[in-house]
Coordinates of C-alpha atoms in Angstrom, one line a residue:
Chain A
X3 CA -0.1 -24.0 -27.2
X4 CA 2.4 -24.7 -29.9
X5 CA 5.5 -26.6 -29.2
X6 CA 8.6 -24.6 -28.4
X7 CA 6.5 -21.6 -27.3
X8 CA 7.0 -20.5 -23.7
X9 CA 5.0 -17.3 -23.3
X10 CA 2.0 -16.4 -25.4
X11 CA 0.6 -12.9 -25.0
X12 CA -2.9 -12.4 -26.5
X13 CA -4.7 -9.1 -27.0
X14 CA -3.1 -7.5 -24.0
X15 CA -4.2 -4.0 -23.2
X16 CA -3.0 -2.0 -20.3
X17 CA -4.1 1.3 -19.0
X18 CA -2.2 3.5 -16.6
X19 CA -5.0 5.8 -15.5
X20 CA -6.0 7.5 -18.7
X21 CA -2.8 6.4 -20.6
X22 CA -3.2 3.5 -22.9
X23 CA 0.2 2.0 -22.4
X24 CA -0.1 -1.4 -24.2
X25 CA -2.3 -1.6 -27.2
X26 CA -3.5 -5.0 -28.4
X27 CA -0.2 -6.6 -27.8
X28 CA 0.2 -10.1 -29.3
X29 CA 3.6 -11.7 -28.6
X30 CA 5.0 -15.1 -28.9
X31 CA 8.1 -15.9 -26.9
X32 CA 10.0 -19.1 -27.8
X33 CA 11.3 -21.5 -25.3
X34 CA 15.0 -21.6 -24.4
X35 CA 16.0 -18.7 -26.6
X36 CA 16.8 -15.1 -26.0
X37 CA 13.9 -12.9 -26.9
X38 CA 14.8 -9.2 -27.1
X39 CA 12.1 -6.6 -26.7
X40 CA 13.4 -3.6 -28.5
X41 CA 12.2 -0.1 -28.7
X42 CA 12.8 3.5 -27.7
X43 CA 12.3 4.7 -24.1
X44 CA 8.7 4.9 -22.9
X45 CA 7.3 2.5 -25.5
X46 CA 5.9 0.1 -22.9
X47 CA 8.5 -2.6 -23.1
X48 CA 9.3 -2.7 -19.4
X49 CA 5.5 -2.6 -18.7
X50 CA 5.0 -5.6 -20.9
X51 CA 7.7 -7.5 -19.1
X52 CA 6.3 -6.6 -15.7
X53 CA 2.9 -7.8 -16.8
X54 CA 4.4 -11.2 -17.4
X55 CA 5.4 -11.3 -13.8
X56 CA 2.2 -9.7 -12.5
X57 CA 4.3 -7.0 -10.9
X58 CA 1.8 -4.6 -12.4
X59 CA -0.5 -5.7 -9.5
X60 CA 1.3 -3.3 -7.2
X61 CA 1.0 -0.2 -9.4
X62 CA -1.8 2.2 -8.7
X63 CA -4.5 2.8 -11.4
X64 CA -3.5 0.0 -13.6
X65 CA -6.1 -1.9 -15.7
X66 CA -5.1 -5.0 -17.6
X67 CA -7.1 -7.0 -20.0
X68 CA -6.2 -9.9 -22.3
X69 CA -4.3 -13.2 -21.7
X70 CA -0.8 -14.2 -21.0
X71 CA -0.2 -17.9 -21.2
X72 CA 2.8 -19.4 -19.6
X73 CA 2.9 -23.2 -19.9
X74 CA -0.7 -23.1 -20.9
X75 CA -1.7 -21.3 -17.7
X76 CA -3.4 -18.0 -18.2
X77 CA -1.5 -16.0 -15.5
X78 CA -3.7 -13.0 -15.7
X79 CA -6.9 -14.9 -14.9
X80 CA -5.5 -17.7 -12.7
X81 CA -6.5 -19.1 -9.3
X82 CA -2.9 -20.2 -8.7
X83 CA -0.8 -18.8 -6.0
X84 CA 0.9 -15.7 -7.4
X85 CA 4.1 -16.2 -5.4
X86 CA 4.7 -19.7 -6.9
X87 CA 4.1 -18.1 -10.3
X88 CA 6.6 -15.4 -9.7
X89 CA 9.2 -18.0 -8.6
X90 CA 9.1 -19.4 -12.1
X91 CA 10.5 -16.1 -13.3
X92 CA 13.8 -14.5 -12.2
X93 CA 13.8 -10.7 -12.5
X94 CA 16.9 -8.7 -13.2
X95 CA 16.1 -5.0 -13.0
X96 CA 17.8 -1.9 -14.6
X97 CA 19.9 -1.4 -11.6
X98 CA 20.7 -4.0 -9.0
X99 CA 18.6 -4.1 -5.9
X100 CA 20.5 -6.4 -3.5
X101 CA 18.5 -7.3 -0.4
X102 CA 19.6 -5.6 2.9
X103 CA 21.5 -8.6 4.2
X104 CA 24.8 -10.3 3.6
X105 CA 25.9 -11.9 0.4
X106 CA 25.2 -15.5 1.5
X107 CA 21.7 -14.6 2.7
X108 CA 20.9 -12.7 -0.5
X109 CA 21.2 -15.9 -2.5
X110 CA 19.7 -18.0 0.3
X111 CA 16.7 -15.8 0.7
X112 CA 14.7 -17.3 -2.2
X113 CA 15.5 -20.8 -1.1
X114 CA 14.6 -20.2 2.5
X115 CA 11.2 -18.6 1.7
X116 CA 10.3 -21.7 -0.4
X117 CA 11.1 -23.9 2.5
X118 CA 14.6 -25.1 1.9
X119 CA 16.5 -24.2 5.0
X120 CA 19.1 -27.0 5.6
X121 CA 22.5 -25.5 6.1
X122 CA 24.5 -28.0 4.1
X123 CA 22.0 -27.9 1.2
X124 CA 22.1 -24.1 1.2
X125 CA 25.9 -24.0 1.2
X126 CA 26.0 -26.2 -1.8
X127 CA 23.4 -24.3 -3.7
X128 CA 24.8 -21.0 -3.0
X129 CA 28.2 -21.9 -4.2
X130 CA 26.6 -23.4 -7.3
X131 CA 24.6 -20.3 -8.2
X132 CA 27.3 -17.8 -7.4
X133 CA 29.6 -19.8 -9.7
X134 CA 27.0 -19.8 -12.3
X135 CA 26.9 -16.0 -12.1
X136 CA 30.7 -15.8 -12.3
X137 CA 30.8 -14.3 -8.8
X138 CA 32.0 -17.1 -6.6
X139 CA 35.8 -16.5 -6.9
X140 CA 35.3 -12.8 -6.0
X141 CA 33.2 -13.3 -2.9
X142 CA 33.9 -16.8 -1.5
X143 CA 36.0 -15.3 1.3
X144 CA 33.5 -12.7 2.3
X145 CA 30.1 -14.3 2.1
X146 CA 29.2 -12.8 5.5
X147 CA 29.8 -9.3 4.3
X148 CA 27.0 -7.0 3.4
X149 CA 25.9 -7.0 -0.2
X150 CA 26.1 -3.2 -0.2
X151 CA 29.9 -3.4 -0.2
X152 CA 30.0 -5.0 -3.6
X153 CA 30.6 -2.9 -6.8
X154 CA 27.5 -2.3 -8.9
X155 CA 28.6 -4.9 -11.5
X156 CA 29.1 -7.5 -8.8
X157 CA 25.7 -6.6 -7.3
X158 CA 24.1 -7.2 -10.6
X159 CA 25.7 -10.6 -10.9
X160 CA 24.6 -11.3 -7.3
X161 CA 21.1 -10.4 -8.3
X162 CA 21.4 -12.9 -11.2
X163 CA 22.6 -15.6 -8.8
X164 CA 19.8 -14.8 -6.4
X165 CA 17.3 -15.0 -9.3
X166 CA 18.6 -18.3 -10.5
X167 CA 18.6 -19.8 -7.0
X168 CA 14.8 -19.9 -6.9
X169 CA 15.1 -22.2 -9.9
X170 CA 13.1 -20.3 -12.5
X171 CA 12.2 -21.4 -16.0
X172 CA 12.2 -17.8 -17.4
X173 CA 14.6 -14.9 -16.8
X174 CA 13.1 -11.5 -17.2
X175 CA 15.8 -8.9 -17.7
X176 CA 14.9 -5.2 -17.8
X177 CA 17.9 -3.3 -19.4
X178 CA 20.2 -5.2 -17.0
X179 CA 23.3 -3.6 -18.3
X180 CA 22.2 0.0 -18.3
X181 CA 23.9 0.9 -15.0
X182 CA 27.0 -1.2 -15.7
X183 CA 30.4 -0.5 -17.2
X184 CA 31.2 -2.1 -20.6
X185 CA 33.1 -5.0 -19.1
X186 CA 30.4 -5.9 -16.6
X187 CA 27.9 -5.6 -19.4
X188 CA 29.8 -8.0 -21.6
X189 CA 30.0 -10.5 -18.7
X190 CA 26.2 -10.4 -18.3
X191 CA 25.6 -10.7 -22.0
X192 CA 27.9 -13.7 -22.3
X193 CA 26.2 -15.2 -19.3
X194 CA 22.8 -14.9 -21.1
X195 CA 24.1 -16.7 -24.2
X196 CA 25.3 -19.5 -21.9
X197 CA 22.1 -19.6 -19.9
X198 CA 19.7 -19.9 -22.8
X199 CA 20.5 -23.6 -23.0
X200 CA 18.3 -24.1 -19.9
X201 CA 16.3 -21.0 -19.5
X202 CA 13.9 -18.9 -21.6
X203 CA 15.3 -15.4 -21.5
X204 CA 13.3 -12.2 -22.1
X205 CA 15.6 -9.2 -22.4
X206 CA 14.3 -5.6 -22.6
X207 CA 16.7 -3.1 -24.1
X208 CA 16.9 0.0 -26.2
X209 CA 20.4 -0.7 -27.4
X210 CA 20.2 -2.0 -30.9
X211 CA 23.7 -3.3 -31.0
X212 CA 23.1 -5.4 -27.8
X213 CA 20.0 -6.9 -29.5
X214 CA 21.9 -7.8 -32.6
X215 CA 24.7 -9.4 -30.6
X216 CA 22.6 -11.8 -28.6
X217 CA 19.0 -11.9 -29.8
X218 CA 17.4 -15.1 -31.3
X219 CA 14.0 -13.6 -31.5
X220 CA 13.1 -9.9 -31.6
X221 CA 9.9 -8.0 -30.6
X222 CA 10.0 -4.5 -31.8
X223 CA 7.8 -2.1 -30.0
X224 CA 6.8 1.5 -30.5
X225 CA 4.3 3.7 -28.6
X226 CA 2.8 0.7 -26.9
X227 CA 2.3 -1.4 -30.0
X228 CA 4.2 -4.3 -31.3
X229 CA 5.4 -3.2 -34.8
X230 CA 7.3 -6.3 -35.7
X231 CA 8.4 -9.6 -34.3
X232 CA 10.1 -12.7 -35.4
X233 CA 13.5 -14.4 -35.6
X234 CA 16.4 -12.0 -35.2
X235 CA 17.8 -12.8 -38.6
X236 CA 14.5 -12.0 -40.3
X237 CA 13.9 -8.7 -38.4
X238 CA 17.3 -7.3 -38.8
X239 CA 18.1 -8.4 -42.4
X240 CA 14.7 -8.9 -44.1
X241 CA 12.0 -6.8 -42.6
X242 CA 8.6 -8.1 -43.7
X243 CA 6.7 -6.3 -46.4
X244 CA 3.4 -6.0 -44.4
X245 CA 5.0 -4.2 -41.4
X246 CA 7.1 -2.1 -43.7
X247 CA 3.9 -0.7 -45.3
X248 CA 2.6 0.0 -41.9
X249 CA 5.7 1.7 -40.9
X250 CA 5.5 3.9 -43.9
X251 CA 2.2 5.1 -42.7
X252 CA 3.6 6.6 -39.6
X253 CA 6.3 9.1 -40.4
X254 CA 8.0 9.1 -37.0
X255 CA 8.2 5.3 -37.0
X256 CA 9.7 5.3 -40.5
X257 CA 12.4 7.7 -39.4
X258 CA 13.1 5.4 -36.5
X259 CA 13.3 2.5 -38.8
X260 CA 15.5 4.4 -41.1
X261 CA 17.8 5.0 -38.2
X262 CA 17.8 1.3 -37.5
X263 CA 18.7 0.5 -41.0
X264 CA 21.6 2.9 -41.0
X265 CA 23.0 1.5 -37.8
X266 CA 22.9 -2.0 -39.3
Chain B
X14 CA 22.9 41.3 -12.4
X15 CA 26.1 39.9 -11.0
X16 CA 25.9 42.2 -8.0
X17 CA 22.3 41.4 -7.4
X18 CA 23.0 37.7 -7.2
X19 CA 26.0 38.3 -4.9
X20 CA 23.9 40.2 -2.5
X21 CA 21.1 37.6 -2.6
X22 CA 23.6 34.8 -1.9
X23 CA 25.1 36.8 0.9
X24 CA 21.8 37.7 2.5
X25 CA 20.6 34.1 2.6
X26 CA 23.9 32.8 4.0
X27 CA 23.7 35.3 6.8
X28 CA 20.1 34.4 7.4
X29 CA 20.8 30.7 7.6
X30 CA 23.8 31.3 9.8
X31 CA 21.8 33.4 12.3
X32 CA 18.8 31.0 12.5
X33 CA 21.1 28.1 13.0
X34 CA 23.0 29.9 15.7
X35 CA 19.8 31.1 17.3
X36 CA 18.5 27.6 17.7
X37 CA 21.7 26.2 19.0
X38 CA 22.0 29.1 21.5
X39 CA 18.5 28.5 22.8
X40 CA 19.1 24.8 23.2
X41 CA 22.4 25.5 25.0
X42 CA 20.7 28.1 27.2
X43 CA 18.0 25.6 28.2
X44 CA 20.6 22.9 29.0
X45 CA 22.8 25.4 30.8
X46 CA 20.0 26.7 33.0
X47 CA 18.8 23.2 33.9
X48 CA 22.4 22.2 34.8
X49 CA 23.1 25.5 36.6
X50 CA 20.1 25.3 38.8
X51 CA 19.8 21.5 39.0
X52 CA 23.3 20.2 39.5
X53 CA 23.9 21.7 43.0
X54 CA 20.7 20.0 44.2
X55 CA 21.4 16.7 42.5
X56 CA 22.6 14.1 44.9
X57 CA 22.6 10.4 45.2
X58 CA 19.7 10.8 47.6
X59 CA 17.6 12.4 44.9
X60 CA 18.1 9.3 42.7
X61 CA 18.0 6.6 45.2
X62 CA 15.2 7.5 47.5
X63 CA 11.4 8.0 47.4
X64 CA 10.0 11.2 48.9
X65 CA 9.9 11.1 52.6
X66 CA 7.3 13.0 54.6
X67 CA 7.7 16.7 54.0
X68 CA 9.7 16.3 50.8
X69 CA 7.7 19.0 49.1
X70 CA 8.5 21.3 51.9
X71 CA 12.2 20.9 51.6
X72 CA 12.7 17.8 53.8
X73 CA 14.8 14.8 52.8
X74 CA 13.9 12.3 50.1
X75 CA 14.3 11.8 46.3
X76 CA 12.4 11.2 43.2
X77 CA 13.1 7.5 42.7
X78 CA 9.3 6.9 42.6
X79 CA 9.0 9.3 39.6
X80 CA 12.1 7.9 37.8
X81 CA 10.8 4.3 38.0
X82 CA 7.3 5.4 37.3
X83 CA 8.3 7.3 34.2
X84 CA 10.4 4.5 32.9
X85 CA 7.6 1.9 33.5
X86 CA 5.1 4.2 31.8
X87 CA 7.1 5.3 28.8
X88 CA 8.8 2.0 28.1
X89 CA 5.4 0.2 28.4
X90 CA 3.7 2.7 26.2
X91 CA 6.6 2.7 23.6
X92 CA 6.5 -1.1 23.4
X93 CA 2.8 -1.2 23.0
X94 CA 2.8 1.6 20.4
X95 CA 5.6 -0.2 18.6
X96 CA 3.7 -3.5 18.5
X97 CA 0.6 -1.7 17.1
X98 CA 2.4 1.0 15.1
X99 CA 4.9 -1.1 13.1
X100 CA 2.3 -3.2 11.4
X101 CA 0.3 -0.1 10.5
X102 CA 3.3 1.6 8.9
X103 CA 4.3 -1.6 7.1
X104 CA 0.7 -2.1 5.9
X105 CA 0.6 1.4 4.5
X106 CA 3.9 0.9 2.6
X107 CA 3.8 -2.7 1.5
X108 CA 0.1 -3.7 1.1
X109 CA -1.4 -0.4 0.2
X110 CA 1.1 0.8 -2.4
X111 CA -1.5 0.3 -5.0
X112 CA -3.9 2.6 -3.2
X113 CA -2.2 6.0 -3.1
X114 CA -5.4 7.9 -2.1
X115 CA -6.2 5.6 0.8
X116 CA -2.6 5.9 2.1
X117 CA -2.6 9.7 1.8
X118 CA -5.9 9.9 3.7
X119 CA -4.5 7.8 6.5
X120 CA -1.4 10.1 6.5
X121 CA -3.7 13.1 6.7
X122 CA -5.6 11.8 9.7
X123 CA -2.4 10.7 11.5
X124 CA -1.1 14.2 11.1
X125 CA -4.3 15.5 12.6
X126 CA -3.9 13.2 15.5
X127 CA -0.3 14.3 15.9
X128 CA -1.5 17.8 16.3
X129 CA -4.0 17.2 19.0
X130 CA -2.7 18.5 22.4
X131 CA -1.8 15.8 24.8
X132 CA -4.2 17.1 27.5
X133 CA -7.1 16.1 25.1
X134 CA -5.7 12.6 25.1
X135 CA -5.6 12.8 28.9
X136 CA -9.2 13.8 29.0
X137 CA -10.1 11.1 26.5
X138 CA -8.3 8.5 28.5
X139 CA -10.0 9.7 31.6
X140 CA -13.5 9.3 30.0
X141 CA -12.6 5.8 29.0
X142 CA -11.4 5.1 32.6
X143 CA -14.7 6.3 34.0
X144 CA -16.6 4.2 31.4
X145 CA -14.6 1.1 32.4
X146 CA -14.6 1.9 36.1
X147 CA -10.8 2.1 36.3
X148 CA -9.0 4.2 38.8
X149 CA -5.9 6.3 38.1
X150 CA -3.3 3.6 37.5
X151 CA -0.1 2.7 35.6
X152 CA -2.2 0.7 33.1
X153 CA -4.5 3.6 32.3
X154 CA -1.5 5.9 31.9
X155 CA 0.2 3.4 29.5
X156 CA -3.0 3.1 27.4
X157 CA -3.4 6.9 27.2
X158 CA 0.2 7.6 26.4
X159 CA 0.2 4.8 23.8
X160 CA -2.8 6.4 22.1
X161 CA -0.9 9.7 22.2
X162 CA 2.3 8.4 20.7
X163 CA 1.0 6.0 18.1
X164 CA 0.3 8.7 15.5
X165 CA 3.8 10.1 16.0
X166 CA 5.4 6.7 15.8
X167 CA 3.4 5.5 12.7
X168 CA 4.1 8.7 10.8
X169 CA 7.8 8.7 11.7
X170 CA 8.1 5.1 10.6
X171 CA 6.0 5.8 7.5
X172 CA 8.4 8.5 6.5
X173 CA 11.3 6.1 6.8
X174 CA 9.6 3.3 5.0
X175 CA 8.6 5.7 2.2
X176 CA 12.3 6.0 1.3
X177 CA 12.6 2.2 0.6
X178 CA 12.9 2.2 -3.2
X179 CA 10.1 0.7 -5.2
X180 CA 12.6 -1.5 -7.0
X181 CA 13.3 -3.4 -3.8
X182 CA 9.6 -4.1 -3.3
X183 CA 9.5 -5.4 -6.9
X184 CA 12.7 -7.5 -6.4
X185 CA 11.4 -9.1 -3.3
X186 CA 8.0 -9.9 -4.8
X187 CA 9.6 -11.3 -7.9
X188 CA 11.6 -13.7 -5.8
X189 CA 8.4 -15.2 -4.8
X190 CA 8.0 -13.6 -1.3
X191 CA 4.6 -12.9 0.0
X192 CA 3.8 -9.3 1.1
X193 CA 4.4 -10.1 4.7
X194 CA 7.8 -11.7 4.0
X195 CA 8.6 -8.6 2.0
X196 CA 7.5 -6.4 4.9
X197 CA 9.2 -8.2 7.8
X198 CA 12.3 -9.6 6.1
X199 CA 13.2 -6.9 3.6
X200 CA 11.6 -3.6 4.5
X201 CA 12.3 -3.9 8.2
X202 CA 16.0 -4.6 7.6
X203 CA 16.4 -1.8 5.1
X204 CA 14.6 0.7 7.2
X205 CA 15.8 -0.4 10.7
X206 CA 18.1 2.5 11.5
X207 CA 15.3 5.0 10.7
X208 CA 12.8 2.9 12.6
X209 CA 15.0 3.2 15.7
X210 CA 14.9 7.0 15.4
X211 CA 11.1 6.8 15.1
X212 CA 10.8 4.7 18.3
X213 CA 13.2 7.1 20.1
X214 CA 11.2 10.1 19.0
X215 CA 8.0 8.6 20.4
X216 CA 9.8 7.5 23.6
X217 CA 11.0 11.1 24.1
X218 CA 7.4 12.3 23.7
X219 CA 6.1 9.6 26.1
X220 CA 8.6 10.2 28.9
X221 CA 8.4 14.0 28.6
X222 CA 4.7 14.5 28.5
X223 CA 2.9 15.7 31.6
X224 CA -0.6 16.6 30.4
X225 CA -1.7 13.1 29.2
X226 CA -0.8 11.5 32.5
X227 CA -2.2 14.2 34.8
X228 CA -5.6 12.6 35.1
X229 CA -4.8 9.0 34.2
X230 CA -1.8 7.8 36.2
X231 CA -2.3 10.0 39.2
X232 CA 0.6 10.6 41.6
X233 CA 2.0 8.7 44.5
X234 CA 5.1 8.7 46.7
X235 CA 5.5 5.0 46.3
X236 CA 7.0 2.9 43.6
X237 CA 4.2 1.0 41.8
X238 CA 4.2 -2.8 42.1
X239 CA 1.4 -3.6 39.8
X240 CA -0.4 -2.1 36.8
X241 CA -3.4 -1.1 38.8
X242 CA -1.6 1.2 41.1
X243 CA -1.2 5.0 40.6
X244 CA 2.2 6.0 39.5
X245 CA 4.4 9.1 39.7
X246 CA 6.1 10.5 36.6
X247 CA 9.0 12.8 36.3
X248 CA 7.2 15.6 34.4
X249 CA 4.5 15.7 37.1
X250 CA 7.1 15.5 39.8
X251 CA 8.9 18.5 38.2
X252 CA 5.5 20.3 38.0
X253 CA 4.7 19.8 41.7
X254 CA 8.2 20.8 42.9
X255 CA 8.2 23.9 40.7
X256 CA 4.9 25.0 42.1
X257 CA 6.3 25.0 45.6
X258 CA 7.2 28.5 47.0
X259 CA 10.3 27.1 48.7
X260 CA 13.4 27.7 46.6
X261 CA 15.2 24.5 47.6
X262 CA 12.3 22.5 46.3
X263 CA 12.3 24.5 43.1
X264 CA 15.9 23.7 42.6
X265 CA 15.2 20.0 43.1
X266 CA 12.7 20.4 40.2
X267 CA 15.7 21.3 38.0
X268 CA 17.6 18.4 39.4
X269 CA 14.7 16.2 38.3
X270 CA 14.9 17.8 34.9
X271 CA 18.6 16.9 34.7
X272 CA 17.7 13.3 35.5
X273 CA 15.0 13.2 32.8
X274 CA 17.4 14.6 30.3
X275 CA 20.1 12.1 31.2
X276 CA 17.6 9.2 30.9
X277 CA 16.7 10.2 27.4
X278 CA 20.3 10.6 26.6
X279 CA 21.2 7.1 27.9
X280 CA 18.4 5.5 26.0
X281 CA 19.2 7.3 22.8
X282 CA 22.8 6.2 22.9
X283 CA 21.9 2.6 23.7
X284 CA 19.4 2.5 20.8
X285 CA 21.9 4.0 18.4
X286 CA 24.6 1.5 19.3
X287 CA 22.1 -1.3 18.9
X288 CA 20.9 -0.1 15.5
X289 CA 24.4 0.3 14.2
X290 CA 24.5 -3.5 14.2
X291 CA 21.9 -3.5 11.5
X292 CA 23.0 -0.4 9.7
X293 CA 25.8 -2.2 7.9
X294 CA 23.3 -4.2 5.8
X295 CA 21.3 -1.1 4.7
X296 CA 21.8 -0.7 0.9
X297 CA 22.4 2.9 -0.1
X298 CA 20.4 3.3 -3.3

C-alpha cells in the first residue's frame, strides 16, 4: 500500500437483497486527514462507511464482494478477530446512542471489555477522553448520573469520548451533526479539525458547506457510485475533465453538479 | 362532510369509553366478589395452618400447604424459565438479527405454544413422568410449569428486546464488544424494566394455573420438604374447596383466592420497586 494511505477500497460491490447499493467502489482514504464522503441521501455513503467497520455483517440479505485494506490487512477476507478490528475504528452515528449506564461507565465500557479494569487507570483515562471531547467541565461533578440525562449535544460528545477511549486509529462519523443544534455542530467540527493530527477521520455528510469547511479529501458519491474523489481543493475548485464528461452523460447528475457549483 | 366527521369521531369516542368502562367494571366485579365472599372467611388460621382432618368438611385448618406449595412451584418454575428463556430471547435479538426469516419462524412457533391449553402441558408432563418413572412431585410440577411458561416468557422478553434500537447494537459492536457482551451488558440493561414485566407475566400464569399441575404435582395436606414429594397448590386448593357442597368451605375457596391475589400483588410491587433501580439508566430513544 502506498505511504500515507490508511484505507484502500478496491472493487467493492454490495447488494442489499436485489438492490445493488455499492457499484464497483474504489476509494483511497489518506492517513491523518479528514476525508468527507459527500452525496445526496440514499447514495450509499453510510453503507460504504459501515462496510469499513464490517457492521454490514449484521444486516439481513447483504452480499459484499471486493477488498478493503486497512493497514495492508484485507478486512473483508480476514481471519483476524473482528472485535479487535472494530476497536481500531471509533464510530459516531447520526444520533447519539449512549449506553444504558452512567456517564463514567459509558466511557469505561470500551476499556473494560478490552481488559483494562484498574480503577485508578480508568479514572485517569476517563478524565483524559472526556476532556478531549470538551465534556469534562460539564460532567465532572455528575459522572455517576445516567447518560440519558445529558442533552443531545452532550450525548454526542460523550459518544465521541467513548469512541476515542478504545484508542482507535480511525474515526468513522456518519452525519454526526445532523441531530445537533448549530453550536454543538460547530463544536464537533472544530474537534475533528483538532483530532486529525492523530487520527484518520472519515466523515459522511450531505451538507456541502460542512464538507467545504473541514474536508482535506473528498469522495463524491451518487447512486452507489463514486463520481469523483481527490483533495478537497481540486474537487471544489477544479473538477477534473474526465469526470465532468461523465457527469454530462447523466442529466440528473449534471443538475446536481450544477447545484453544487452555484453553492460554491 | 364536516358533520359526517363529527359523528364518526363522537361514535368512536363513545365506543372506546364504553369498552374501557366495561373492562374496568368486570375487573372490579371479580375483585369485589372475591373480597365479598372471601374476606369474612379469611383468618390468621387460614394462612398459618395446614388442613386438619375434616378441613374439606368445614372443620378447622388452613391452606398454608397450598400457599407454600404454590410459591415453591411458581418461583421454581419462573427461575428455571428465566434461566432458559432469557438466553433464547437474547439469541433471537442479538445473534439472529441477520436472519429475519428464522427469527420470525421461531416467533410463530412460540406463539403456537403460547396458545396450547395448559391441560395439554399437564398431559405431556404426565407422559414424561410415566416414561421416567416419576411420581407426582414438586419437581415434575416445576418442569411442566416451566415448559408451559417458557413460550410466554420468551415472547414477552422478545417483544421488549425488539424495541432496543438497531443503532445501539451497532454502537456496542463498533466499540469492539462481542455479541455476548452486547447481549448481557447493553441489551439487558436497556431492556431490564420490560424484562421484569415479562417475568411477572409468566409468574402470574405459573401461580394461577390449575390444569398443568393437576396430574403432575398431585395434592397433599402437608408442606413439601423435598422436590420428590407431592405438593398442594392454591388453584387446586380453590378447586377442591369450591367443589364442596358445604357453603362454609366454598367461602374458604374465595378466601384462598384473596390470598392468591395478594401474593401476586406483593410480588408485582416488589419486582417493580427493584426494577426502578435500573430504570434510570434506560435511554429513551
